[in-house]
Short mmCIF file of C-alpha atoms and ligand atoms in Angstrom, two decimals:
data_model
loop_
_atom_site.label_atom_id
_atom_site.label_comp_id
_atom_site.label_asym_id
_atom_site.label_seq_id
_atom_site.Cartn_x
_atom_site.Cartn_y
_atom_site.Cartn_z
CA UNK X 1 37.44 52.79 142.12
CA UNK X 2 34.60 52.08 144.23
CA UNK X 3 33.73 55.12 146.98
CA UNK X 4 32.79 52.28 149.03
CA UNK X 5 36.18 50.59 149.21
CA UNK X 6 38.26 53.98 149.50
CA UNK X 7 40.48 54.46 152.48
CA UNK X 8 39.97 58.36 153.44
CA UNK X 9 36.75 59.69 153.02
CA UNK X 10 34.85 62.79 153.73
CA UNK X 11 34.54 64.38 157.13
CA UNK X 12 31.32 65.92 157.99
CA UNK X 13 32.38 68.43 160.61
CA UNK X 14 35.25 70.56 158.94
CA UNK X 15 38.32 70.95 161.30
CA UNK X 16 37.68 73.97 163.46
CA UNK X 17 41.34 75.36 163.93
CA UNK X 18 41.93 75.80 160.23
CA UNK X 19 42.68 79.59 159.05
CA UNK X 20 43.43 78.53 155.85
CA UNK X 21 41.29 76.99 152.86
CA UNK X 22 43.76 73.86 151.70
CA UNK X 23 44.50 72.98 155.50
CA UNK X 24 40.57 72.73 155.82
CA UNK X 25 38.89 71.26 152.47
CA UNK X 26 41.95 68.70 151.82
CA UNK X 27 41.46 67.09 155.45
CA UNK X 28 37.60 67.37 155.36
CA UNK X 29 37.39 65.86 151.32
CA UNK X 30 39.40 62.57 152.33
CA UNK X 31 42.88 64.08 150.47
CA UNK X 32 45.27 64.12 154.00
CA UNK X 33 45.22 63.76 157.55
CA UNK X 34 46.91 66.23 159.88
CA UNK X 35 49.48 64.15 162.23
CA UNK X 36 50.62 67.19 163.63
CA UNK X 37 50.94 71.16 162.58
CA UNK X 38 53.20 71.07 159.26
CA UNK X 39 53.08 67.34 159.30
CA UNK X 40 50.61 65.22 156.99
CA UNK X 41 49.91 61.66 155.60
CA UNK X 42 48.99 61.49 151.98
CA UNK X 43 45.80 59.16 151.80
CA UNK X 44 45.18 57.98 148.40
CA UNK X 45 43.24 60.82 146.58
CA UNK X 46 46.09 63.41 148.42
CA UNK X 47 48.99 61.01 147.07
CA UNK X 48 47.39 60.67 143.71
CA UNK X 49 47.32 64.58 143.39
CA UNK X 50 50.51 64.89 144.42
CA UNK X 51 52.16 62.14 142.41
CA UNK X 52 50.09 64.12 139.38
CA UNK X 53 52.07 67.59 140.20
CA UNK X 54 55.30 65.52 140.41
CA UNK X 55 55.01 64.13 137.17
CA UNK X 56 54.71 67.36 135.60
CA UNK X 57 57.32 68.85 137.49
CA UNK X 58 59.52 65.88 136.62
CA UNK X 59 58.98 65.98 132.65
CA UNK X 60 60.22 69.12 132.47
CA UNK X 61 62.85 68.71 134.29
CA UNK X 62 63.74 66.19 132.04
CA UNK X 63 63.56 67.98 129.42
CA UNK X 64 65.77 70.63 130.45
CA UNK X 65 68.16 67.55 130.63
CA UNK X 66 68.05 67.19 134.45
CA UNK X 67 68.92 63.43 135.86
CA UNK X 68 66.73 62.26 137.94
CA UNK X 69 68.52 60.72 140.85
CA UNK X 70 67.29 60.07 144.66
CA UNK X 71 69.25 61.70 147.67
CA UNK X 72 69.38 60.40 151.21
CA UNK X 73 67.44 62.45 153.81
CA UNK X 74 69.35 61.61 156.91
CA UNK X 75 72.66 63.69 156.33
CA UNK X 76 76.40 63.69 158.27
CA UNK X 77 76.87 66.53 160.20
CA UNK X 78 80.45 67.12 159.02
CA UNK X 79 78.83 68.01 155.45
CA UNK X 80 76.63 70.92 156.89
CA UNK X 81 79.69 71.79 158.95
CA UNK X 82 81.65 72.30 156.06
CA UNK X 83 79.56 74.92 154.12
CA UNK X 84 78.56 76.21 157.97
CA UNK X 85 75.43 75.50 157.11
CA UNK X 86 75.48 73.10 160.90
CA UNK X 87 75.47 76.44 162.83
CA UNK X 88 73.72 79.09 160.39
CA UNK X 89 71.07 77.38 159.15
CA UNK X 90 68.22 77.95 161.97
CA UNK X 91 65.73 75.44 160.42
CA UNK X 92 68.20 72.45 160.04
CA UNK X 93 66.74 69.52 162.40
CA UNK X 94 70.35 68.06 164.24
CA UNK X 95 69.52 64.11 165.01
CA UNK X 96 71.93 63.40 167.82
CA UNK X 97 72.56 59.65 167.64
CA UNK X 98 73.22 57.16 170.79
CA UNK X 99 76.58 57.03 169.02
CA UNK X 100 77.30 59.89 170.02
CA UNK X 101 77.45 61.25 166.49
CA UNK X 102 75.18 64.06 164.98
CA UNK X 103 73.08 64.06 161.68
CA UNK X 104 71.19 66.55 160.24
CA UNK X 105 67.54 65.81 158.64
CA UNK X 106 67.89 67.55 154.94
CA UNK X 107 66.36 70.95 154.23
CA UNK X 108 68.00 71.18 150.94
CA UNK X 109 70.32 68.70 149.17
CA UNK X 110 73.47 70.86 148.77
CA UNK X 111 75.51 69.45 151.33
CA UNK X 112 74.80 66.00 149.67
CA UNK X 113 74.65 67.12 146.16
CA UNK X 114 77.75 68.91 145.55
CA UNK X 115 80.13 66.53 146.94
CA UNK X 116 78.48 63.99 145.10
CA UNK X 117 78.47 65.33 141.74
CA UNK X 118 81.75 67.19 141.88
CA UNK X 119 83.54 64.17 143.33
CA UNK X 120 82.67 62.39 139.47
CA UNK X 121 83.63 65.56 137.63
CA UNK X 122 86.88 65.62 136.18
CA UNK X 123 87.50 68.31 133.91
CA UNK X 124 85.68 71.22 132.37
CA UNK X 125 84.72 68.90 129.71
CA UNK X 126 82.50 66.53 131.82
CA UNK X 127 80.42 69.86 132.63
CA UNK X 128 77.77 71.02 132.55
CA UNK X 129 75.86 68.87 134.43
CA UNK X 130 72.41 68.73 136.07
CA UNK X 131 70.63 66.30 138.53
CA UNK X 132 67.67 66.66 140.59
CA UNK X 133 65.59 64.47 142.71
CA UNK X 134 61.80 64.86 144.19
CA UNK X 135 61.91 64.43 147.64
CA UNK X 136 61.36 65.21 151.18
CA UNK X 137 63.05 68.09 153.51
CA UNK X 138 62.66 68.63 156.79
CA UNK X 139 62.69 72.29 157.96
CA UNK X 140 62.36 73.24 161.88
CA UNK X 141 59.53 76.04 160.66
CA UNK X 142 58.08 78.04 164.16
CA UNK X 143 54.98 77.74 162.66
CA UNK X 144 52.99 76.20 160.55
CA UNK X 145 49.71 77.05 160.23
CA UNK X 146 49.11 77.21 156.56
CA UNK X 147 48.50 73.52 156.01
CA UNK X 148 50.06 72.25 152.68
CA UNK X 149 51.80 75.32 152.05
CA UNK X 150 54.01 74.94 155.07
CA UNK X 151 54.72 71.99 156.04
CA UNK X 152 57.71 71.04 158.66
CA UNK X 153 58.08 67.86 156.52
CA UNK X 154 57.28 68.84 152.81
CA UNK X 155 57.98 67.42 149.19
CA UNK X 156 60.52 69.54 146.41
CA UNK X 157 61.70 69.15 143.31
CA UNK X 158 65.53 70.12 144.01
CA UNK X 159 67.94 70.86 140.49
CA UNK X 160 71.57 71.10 141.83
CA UNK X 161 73.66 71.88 138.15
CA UNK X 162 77.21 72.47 137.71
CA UNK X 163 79.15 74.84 135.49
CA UNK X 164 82.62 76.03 134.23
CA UNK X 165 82.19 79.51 133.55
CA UNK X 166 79.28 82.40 134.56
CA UNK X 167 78.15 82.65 130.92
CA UNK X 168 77.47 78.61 130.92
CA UNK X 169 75.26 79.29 134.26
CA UNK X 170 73.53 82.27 133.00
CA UNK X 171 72.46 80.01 129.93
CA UNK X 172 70.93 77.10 132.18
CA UNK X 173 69.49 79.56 134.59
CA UNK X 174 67.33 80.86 131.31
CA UNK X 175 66.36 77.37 130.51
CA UNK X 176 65.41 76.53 134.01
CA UNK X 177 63.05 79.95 134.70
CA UNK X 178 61.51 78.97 131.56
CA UNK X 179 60.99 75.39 132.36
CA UNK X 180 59.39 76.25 135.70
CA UNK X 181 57.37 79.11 134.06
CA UNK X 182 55.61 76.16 131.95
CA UNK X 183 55.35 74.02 135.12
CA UNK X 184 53.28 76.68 136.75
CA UNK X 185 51.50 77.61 133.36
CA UNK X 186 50.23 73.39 132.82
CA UNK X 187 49.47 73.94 136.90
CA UNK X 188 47.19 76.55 135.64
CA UNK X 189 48.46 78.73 138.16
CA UNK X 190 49.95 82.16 136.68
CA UNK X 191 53.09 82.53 138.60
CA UNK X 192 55.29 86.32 138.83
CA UNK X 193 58.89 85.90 138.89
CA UNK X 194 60.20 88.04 141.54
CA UNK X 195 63.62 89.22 142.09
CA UNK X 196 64.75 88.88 145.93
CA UNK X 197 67.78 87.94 147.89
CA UNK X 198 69.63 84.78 147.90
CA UNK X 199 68.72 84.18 151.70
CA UNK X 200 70.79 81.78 153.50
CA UNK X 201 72.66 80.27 150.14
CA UNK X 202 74.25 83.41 148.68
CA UNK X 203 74.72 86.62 148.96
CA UNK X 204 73.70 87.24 144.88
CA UNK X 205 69.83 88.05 143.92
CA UNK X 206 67.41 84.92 143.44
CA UNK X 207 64.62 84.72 141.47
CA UNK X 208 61.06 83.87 143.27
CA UNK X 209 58.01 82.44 141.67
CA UNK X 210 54.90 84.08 143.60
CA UNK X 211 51.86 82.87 142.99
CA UNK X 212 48.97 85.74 144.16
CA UNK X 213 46.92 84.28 147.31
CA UNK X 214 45.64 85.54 150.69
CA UNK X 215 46.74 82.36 152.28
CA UNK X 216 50.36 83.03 151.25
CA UNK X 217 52.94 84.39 153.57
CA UNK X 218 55.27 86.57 151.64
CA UNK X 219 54.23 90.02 150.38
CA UNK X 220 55.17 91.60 146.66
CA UNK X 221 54.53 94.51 144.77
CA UNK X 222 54.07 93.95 140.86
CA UNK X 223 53.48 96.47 138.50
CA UNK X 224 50.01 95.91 136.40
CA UNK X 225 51.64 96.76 133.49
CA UNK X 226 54.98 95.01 132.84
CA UNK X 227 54.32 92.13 135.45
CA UNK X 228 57.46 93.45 137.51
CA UNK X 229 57.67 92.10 140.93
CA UNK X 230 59.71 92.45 143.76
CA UNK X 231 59.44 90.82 147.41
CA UNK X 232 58.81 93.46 149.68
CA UNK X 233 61.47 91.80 152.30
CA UNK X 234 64.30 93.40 150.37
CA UNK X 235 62.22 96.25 148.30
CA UNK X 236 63.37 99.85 148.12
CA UNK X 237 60.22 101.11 146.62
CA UNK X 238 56.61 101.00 147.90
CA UNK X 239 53.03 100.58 147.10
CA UNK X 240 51.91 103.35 144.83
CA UNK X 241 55.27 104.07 143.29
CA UNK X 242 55.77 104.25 139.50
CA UNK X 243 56.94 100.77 138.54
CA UNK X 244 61.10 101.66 138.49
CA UNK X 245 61.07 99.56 134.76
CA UNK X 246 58.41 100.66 132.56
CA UNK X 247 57.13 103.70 134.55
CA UNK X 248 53.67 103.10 132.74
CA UNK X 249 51.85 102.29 135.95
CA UNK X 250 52.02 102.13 139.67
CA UNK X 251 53.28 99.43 142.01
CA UNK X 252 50.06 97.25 143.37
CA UNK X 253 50.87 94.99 146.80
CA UNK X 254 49.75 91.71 147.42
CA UNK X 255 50.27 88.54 149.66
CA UNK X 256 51.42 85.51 147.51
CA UNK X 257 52.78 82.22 148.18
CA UNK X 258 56.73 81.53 146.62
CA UNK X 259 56.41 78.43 144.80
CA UNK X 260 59.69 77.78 143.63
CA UNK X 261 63.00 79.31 143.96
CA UNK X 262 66.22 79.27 141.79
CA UNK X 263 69.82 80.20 143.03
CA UNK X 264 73.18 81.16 141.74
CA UNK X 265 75.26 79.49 144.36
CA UNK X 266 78.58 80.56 142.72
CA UNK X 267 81.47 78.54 143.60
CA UNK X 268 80.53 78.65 147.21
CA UNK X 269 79.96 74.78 146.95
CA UNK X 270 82.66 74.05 145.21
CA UNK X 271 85.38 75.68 147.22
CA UNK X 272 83.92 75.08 150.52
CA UNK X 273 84.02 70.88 149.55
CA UNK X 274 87.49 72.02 148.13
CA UNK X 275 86.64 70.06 144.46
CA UNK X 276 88.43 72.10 141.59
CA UNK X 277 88.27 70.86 138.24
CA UNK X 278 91.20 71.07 135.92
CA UNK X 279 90.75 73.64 133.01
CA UNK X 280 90.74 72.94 129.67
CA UNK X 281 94.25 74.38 129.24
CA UNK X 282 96.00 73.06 132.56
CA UNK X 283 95.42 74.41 135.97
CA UNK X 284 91.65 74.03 138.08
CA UNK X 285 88.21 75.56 137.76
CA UNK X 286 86.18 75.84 140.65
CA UNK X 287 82.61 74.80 139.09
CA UNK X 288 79.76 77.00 139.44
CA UNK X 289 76.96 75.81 141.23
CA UNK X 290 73.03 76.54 140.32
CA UNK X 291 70.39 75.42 143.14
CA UNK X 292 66.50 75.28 141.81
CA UNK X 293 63.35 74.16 143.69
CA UNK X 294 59.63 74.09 143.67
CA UNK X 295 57.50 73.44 146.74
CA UNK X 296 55.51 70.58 145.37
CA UNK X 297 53.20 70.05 148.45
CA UNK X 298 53.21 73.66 148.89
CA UNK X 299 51.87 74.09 145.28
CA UNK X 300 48.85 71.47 146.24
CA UNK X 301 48.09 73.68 149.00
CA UNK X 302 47.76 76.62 146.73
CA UNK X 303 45.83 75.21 144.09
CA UNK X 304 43.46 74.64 146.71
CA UNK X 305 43.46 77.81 147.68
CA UNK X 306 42.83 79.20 144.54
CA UNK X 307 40.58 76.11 143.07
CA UNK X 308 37.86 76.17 145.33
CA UNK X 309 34.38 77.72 145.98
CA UNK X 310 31.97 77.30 148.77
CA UNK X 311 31.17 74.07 148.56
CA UNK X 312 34.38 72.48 148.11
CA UNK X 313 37.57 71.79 145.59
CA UNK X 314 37.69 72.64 142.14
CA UNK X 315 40.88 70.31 140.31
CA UNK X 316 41.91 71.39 136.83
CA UNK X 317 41.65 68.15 135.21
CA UNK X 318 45.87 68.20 134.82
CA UNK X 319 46.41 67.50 139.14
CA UNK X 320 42.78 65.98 139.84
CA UNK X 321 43.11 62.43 141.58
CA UNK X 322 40.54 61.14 138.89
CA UNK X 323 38.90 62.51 136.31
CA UNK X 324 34.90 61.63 137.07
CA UNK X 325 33.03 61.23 139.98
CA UNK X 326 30.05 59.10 139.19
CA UNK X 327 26.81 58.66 141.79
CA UNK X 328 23.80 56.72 141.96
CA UNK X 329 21.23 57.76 143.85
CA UNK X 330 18.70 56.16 145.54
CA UNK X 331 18.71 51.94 146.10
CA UNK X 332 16.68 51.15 142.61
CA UNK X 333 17.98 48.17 141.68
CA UNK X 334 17.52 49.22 138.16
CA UNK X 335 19.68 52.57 139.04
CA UNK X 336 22.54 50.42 140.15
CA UNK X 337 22.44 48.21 137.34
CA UNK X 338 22.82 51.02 134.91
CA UNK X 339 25.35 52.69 137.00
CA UNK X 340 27.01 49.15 137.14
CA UNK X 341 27.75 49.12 133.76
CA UNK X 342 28.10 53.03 132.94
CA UNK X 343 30.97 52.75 135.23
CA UNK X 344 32.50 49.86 133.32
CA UNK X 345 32.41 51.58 130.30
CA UNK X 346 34.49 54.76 131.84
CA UNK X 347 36.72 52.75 133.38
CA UNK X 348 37.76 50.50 130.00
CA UNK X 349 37.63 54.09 128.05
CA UNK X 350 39.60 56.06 131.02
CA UNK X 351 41.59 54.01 133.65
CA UNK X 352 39.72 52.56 136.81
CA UNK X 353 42.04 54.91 138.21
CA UNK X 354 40.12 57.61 136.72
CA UNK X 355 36.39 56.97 137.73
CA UNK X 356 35.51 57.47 141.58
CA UNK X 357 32.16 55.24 141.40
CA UNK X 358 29.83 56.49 145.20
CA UNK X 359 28.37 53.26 145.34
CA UNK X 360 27.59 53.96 149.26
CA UNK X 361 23.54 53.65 150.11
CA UNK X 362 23.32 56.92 151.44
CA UNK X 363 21.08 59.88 150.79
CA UNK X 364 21.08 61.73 147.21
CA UNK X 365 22.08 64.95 149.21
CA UNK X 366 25.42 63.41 150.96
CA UNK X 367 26.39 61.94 147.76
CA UNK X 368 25.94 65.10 145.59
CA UNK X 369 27.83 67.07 148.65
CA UNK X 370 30.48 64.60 148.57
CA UNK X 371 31.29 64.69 144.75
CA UNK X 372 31.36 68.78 145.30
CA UNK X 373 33.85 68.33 148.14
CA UNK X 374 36.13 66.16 146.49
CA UNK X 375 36.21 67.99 143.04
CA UNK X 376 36.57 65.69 140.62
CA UNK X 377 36.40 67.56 137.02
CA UNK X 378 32.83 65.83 136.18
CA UNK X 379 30.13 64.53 137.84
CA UNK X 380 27.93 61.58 136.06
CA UNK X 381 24.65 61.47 138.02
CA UNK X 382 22.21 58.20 137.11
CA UNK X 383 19.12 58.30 139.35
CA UNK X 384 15.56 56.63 138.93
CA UNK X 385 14.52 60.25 137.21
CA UNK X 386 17.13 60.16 134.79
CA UNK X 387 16.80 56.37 134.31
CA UNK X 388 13.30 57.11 132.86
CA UNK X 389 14.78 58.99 129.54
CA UNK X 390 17.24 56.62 129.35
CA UNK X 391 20.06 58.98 130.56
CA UNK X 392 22.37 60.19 132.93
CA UNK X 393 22.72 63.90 134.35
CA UNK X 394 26.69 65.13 133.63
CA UNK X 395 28.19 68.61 134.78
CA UNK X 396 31.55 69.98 135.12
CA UNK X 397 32.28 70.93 138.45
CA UNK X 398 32.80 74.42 137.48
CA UNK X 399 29.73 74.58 135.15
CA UNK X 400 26.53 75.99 136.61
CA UNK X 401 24.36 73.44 135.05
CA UNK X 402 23.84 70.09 134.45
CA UNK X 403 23.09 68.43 130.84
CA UNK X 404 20.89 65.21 130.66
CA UNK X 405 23.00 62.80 128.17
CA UNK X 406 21.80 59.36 126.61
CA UNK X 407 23.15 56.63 128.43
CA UNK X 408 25.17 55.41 125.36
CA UNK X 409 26.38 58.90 124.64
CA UNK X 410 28.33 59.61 128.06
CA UNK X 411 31.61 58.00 127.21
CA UNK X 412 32.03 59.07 123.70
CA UNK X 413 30.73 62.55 124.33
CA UNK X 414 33.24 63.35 127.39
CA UNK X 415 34.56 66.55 127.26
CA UNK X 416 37.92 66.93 125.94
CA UNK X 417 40.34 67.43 129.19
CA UNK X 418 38.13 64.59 130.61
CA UNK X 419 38.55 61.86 128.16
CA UNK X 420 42.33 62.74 127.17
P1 ATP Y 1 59.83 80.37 152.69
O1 ATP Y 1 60.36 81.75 152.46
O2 ATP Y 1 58.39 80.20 152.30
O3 ATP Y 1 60.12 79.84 154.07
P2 ATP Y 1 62.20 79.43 151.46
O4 ATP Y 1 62.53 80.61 150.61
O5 ATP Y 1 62.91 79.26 152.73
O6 ATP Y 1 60.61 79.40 151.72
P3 ATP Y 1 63.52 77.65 149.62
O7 ATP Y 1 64.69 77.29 150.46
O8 ATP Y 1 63.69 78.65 148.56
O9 ATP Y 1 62.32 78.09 150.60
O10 ATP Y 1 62.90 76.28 149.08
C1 ATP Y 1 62.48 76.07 147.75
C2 ATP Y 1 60.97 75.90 147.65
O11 ATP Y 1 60.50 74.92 148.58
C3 ATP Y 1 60.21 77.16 148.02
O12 ATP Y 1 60.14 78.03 146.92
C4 ATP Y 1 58.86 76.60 148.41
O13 ATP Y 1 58.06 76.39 147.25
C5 ATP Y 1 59.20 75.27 149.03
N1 ATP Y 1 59.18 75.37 150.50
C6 ATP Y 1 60.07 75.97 151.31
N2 ATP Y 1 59.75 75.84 152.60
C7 ATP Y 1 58.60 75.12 152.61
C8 ATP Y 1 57.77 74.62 153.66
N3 ATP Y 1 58.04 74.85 154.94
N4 ATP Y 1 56.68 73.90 153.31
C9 ATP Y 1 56.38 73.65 152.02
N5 ATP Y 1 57.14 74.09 150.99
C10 ATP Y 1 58.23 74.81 151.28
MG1 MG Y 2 63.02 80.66 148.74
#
């Protein structure tokens, strides 16, 4: 991938209404563009990163033996009306149609999901069952000014399973915390699972996963010692309290951002769409329902947050939109030759995909500024200098300093995370 060619690329002037980090550095390093508060295009280093958290949100949802399926987004209003969902819900966008008929935009499948699933369930026997989809919701938010991480359009990962008895649940809910504790753990992000309400879905306790950052908008305590955490929206203890579980420390606060959120929905779904299934010994079982989601734009905004310095984004190699940002400086024609046909080796060893080649003729300080902003993992510097011992300069983004390696060397000696 030549810089050259790329549609969506650095911004000198940083946008000057930002509070946040993410909303800043991903508009200013090429990644989105801001249509309108909570509502972004993806340009092709933003998609790329995004596509790369899906993925690893979606493998593990298969293997918790989720179905991957793909819901509409434009709903009927008598399915929100029927779980009362049309009048409660505040964030629900209603379409009015010049039909006369109303539609809702979808800020969570259920109304779609359940009567969908439940309508092909039979018997006890055909359960459990779990499908989930990666798509977009639309949620009427009063404000968004946290870029990424609240978005009035926004991209989930929504699990809707389906169960005959609690204990069945209870088993699937394990699974499912530990499946999205690994998501967040190959994210690199360390994630606290926090016990909370069940907001507008249920009356029973969900579980939260906070991830610790000052751009987040929720505020836990969490106990140093045992990792308990509790959202302080529904807490009956306070900052400096022993921690009520292992009473071996006292209760810190901090802001954090929830990245995902798993419900027991009970058979609120299934009662309320009036689908019973019969039992395994004659008469009907109203299935129990399981809701489970993880904000996957909202977790790009918060790696941002928390992979960045001054001078601009800092991917793990695991979400980066390519693995190495390669510059030439100056117009030398020997320079570009050698950079020519460094970049053609990385390329056949890596993916094209994978090597961001600033081929631009502009100054050695834009280009080195640019390949900070953007983030890729490593940087591959050739420049006259280097040229002269037969070598390129490489760093890791995160690394201090740089380390002059033979031309011939650079492919086979990239660092592991780089060259899997
Ligand atoms: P919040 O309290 O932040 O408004 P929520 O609890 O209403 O979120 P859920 O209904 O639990 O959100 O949705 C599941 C997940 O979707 C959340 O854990 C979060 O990661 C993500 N999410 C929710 N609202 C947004 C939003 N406006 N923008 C981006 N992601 C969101
Ligand atoms: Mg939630």
């Amino acid at each position: 991938m030549r810089y050259s060619q790329l549609f969506g690329q650095t911004i000198r002037q940083a946008p000057k209404d930002e509070t946040t980090a993410n909303a800043r550095l991903l508009v200013q390093a090429g990644y989105v563009d801001k249509l309108m508060a909570g509502v972004y295009s993806y340009l092709p280093l933003g998609l790329r990163t995004l596509d790369a958290i899906a993925d690893i949100v979606r493998e593990e949802m298969d293997a918790t033996g989720g179905q991957e399926v793909r819901l509409p987004m434009l709903h009927p209003k008598a399915n929100w009306v029927a779980t009362g969902g049309w009048d409660a819900i505040d964030i629900l966008f209603h379409v009015p149609s010049r039909t006369g008929r109303e539609y809702a935009l979808g800020s969570s499948e259920e109304e779609v999901a359940a009567p969908l699933a439940l309508a092909r369930l039979q018997t006890v026997a055909d359960l459990p069952l779990a499908i989930y989809q990666i798509g977009w919701k639309f949620r009427d938010e009063l404000r968004s000014k946290s870029g990424l991480m609240r978005g009035r359009e926004f991209l989930m990962c929504d699990m809707y399973s389906f169960h005959a008895d609690q204990a069945d649940f209870d088993r699937h809910y394990a699974t499912m915390k530990d499946a999205y504790l690994r998501v967040f753990r190959r994210l690199g992000l360390t994630a606290k699972v926090t016990e909370a309400s069940g907001g507008a879905f249920s009356d029973k306790i969900s579980y939260e996963f906070m991830v610790v950052t000052d751009a987040g908008e929720d505020d836990i305590l969490f106990c140093p010692a045992c990792d308990w955490c509790v959202n302080v929206e529904i807490a009956t203890v306070a900052a400096g309290a022993p921690c009520p579980i292992c009473h071996d420390a006292t209760l810190r606060a901090a802001r954090a951002s929830e990245v995902g959120n798993v419900f027991d929905l009970g058979e609120k779904y299934s009662r309320a769409f009036e689908r019973p299934v019969r039992g395994a010994s004659g008469g009907t079982v109203y299935p129990i329902m399981g809701c489970f989601g993880i904000g996957i734009s909202r977790v790009m905004g918060v790696l941002a947050e928390i992979c960045h310095d001054d001078r601009g984004l800092v991917w793990p190699a695991a979400v980066a939109p390519a693995r190495v940002h390669l510059a030439t400086l100056g117009s030398d024609a020997a320079v570009v030759a050698a950079g020519e046909d460094l970049y053609r080796q990385l390329a056949s060893a890596l993916g094209d995909r994978q090597v961001l080649w600033d081929d631009r003729s502009v100054s050695a300080g834009v280009k080195l500024a640019d390949a900070d902003l953007i983030g890729l993992p490593l940087r591959v510097v050739v420049s006259a200098r280097t040229l002269a011992g037969g070598e390129a300069e490489v760093k890791s983004r995160d690394a201090a300093d740089a380390r002059r390696v033979p031309l011939s060397d650079v492919v086979s000696g990239l660092p592991g995370q780089v060259a899997r």
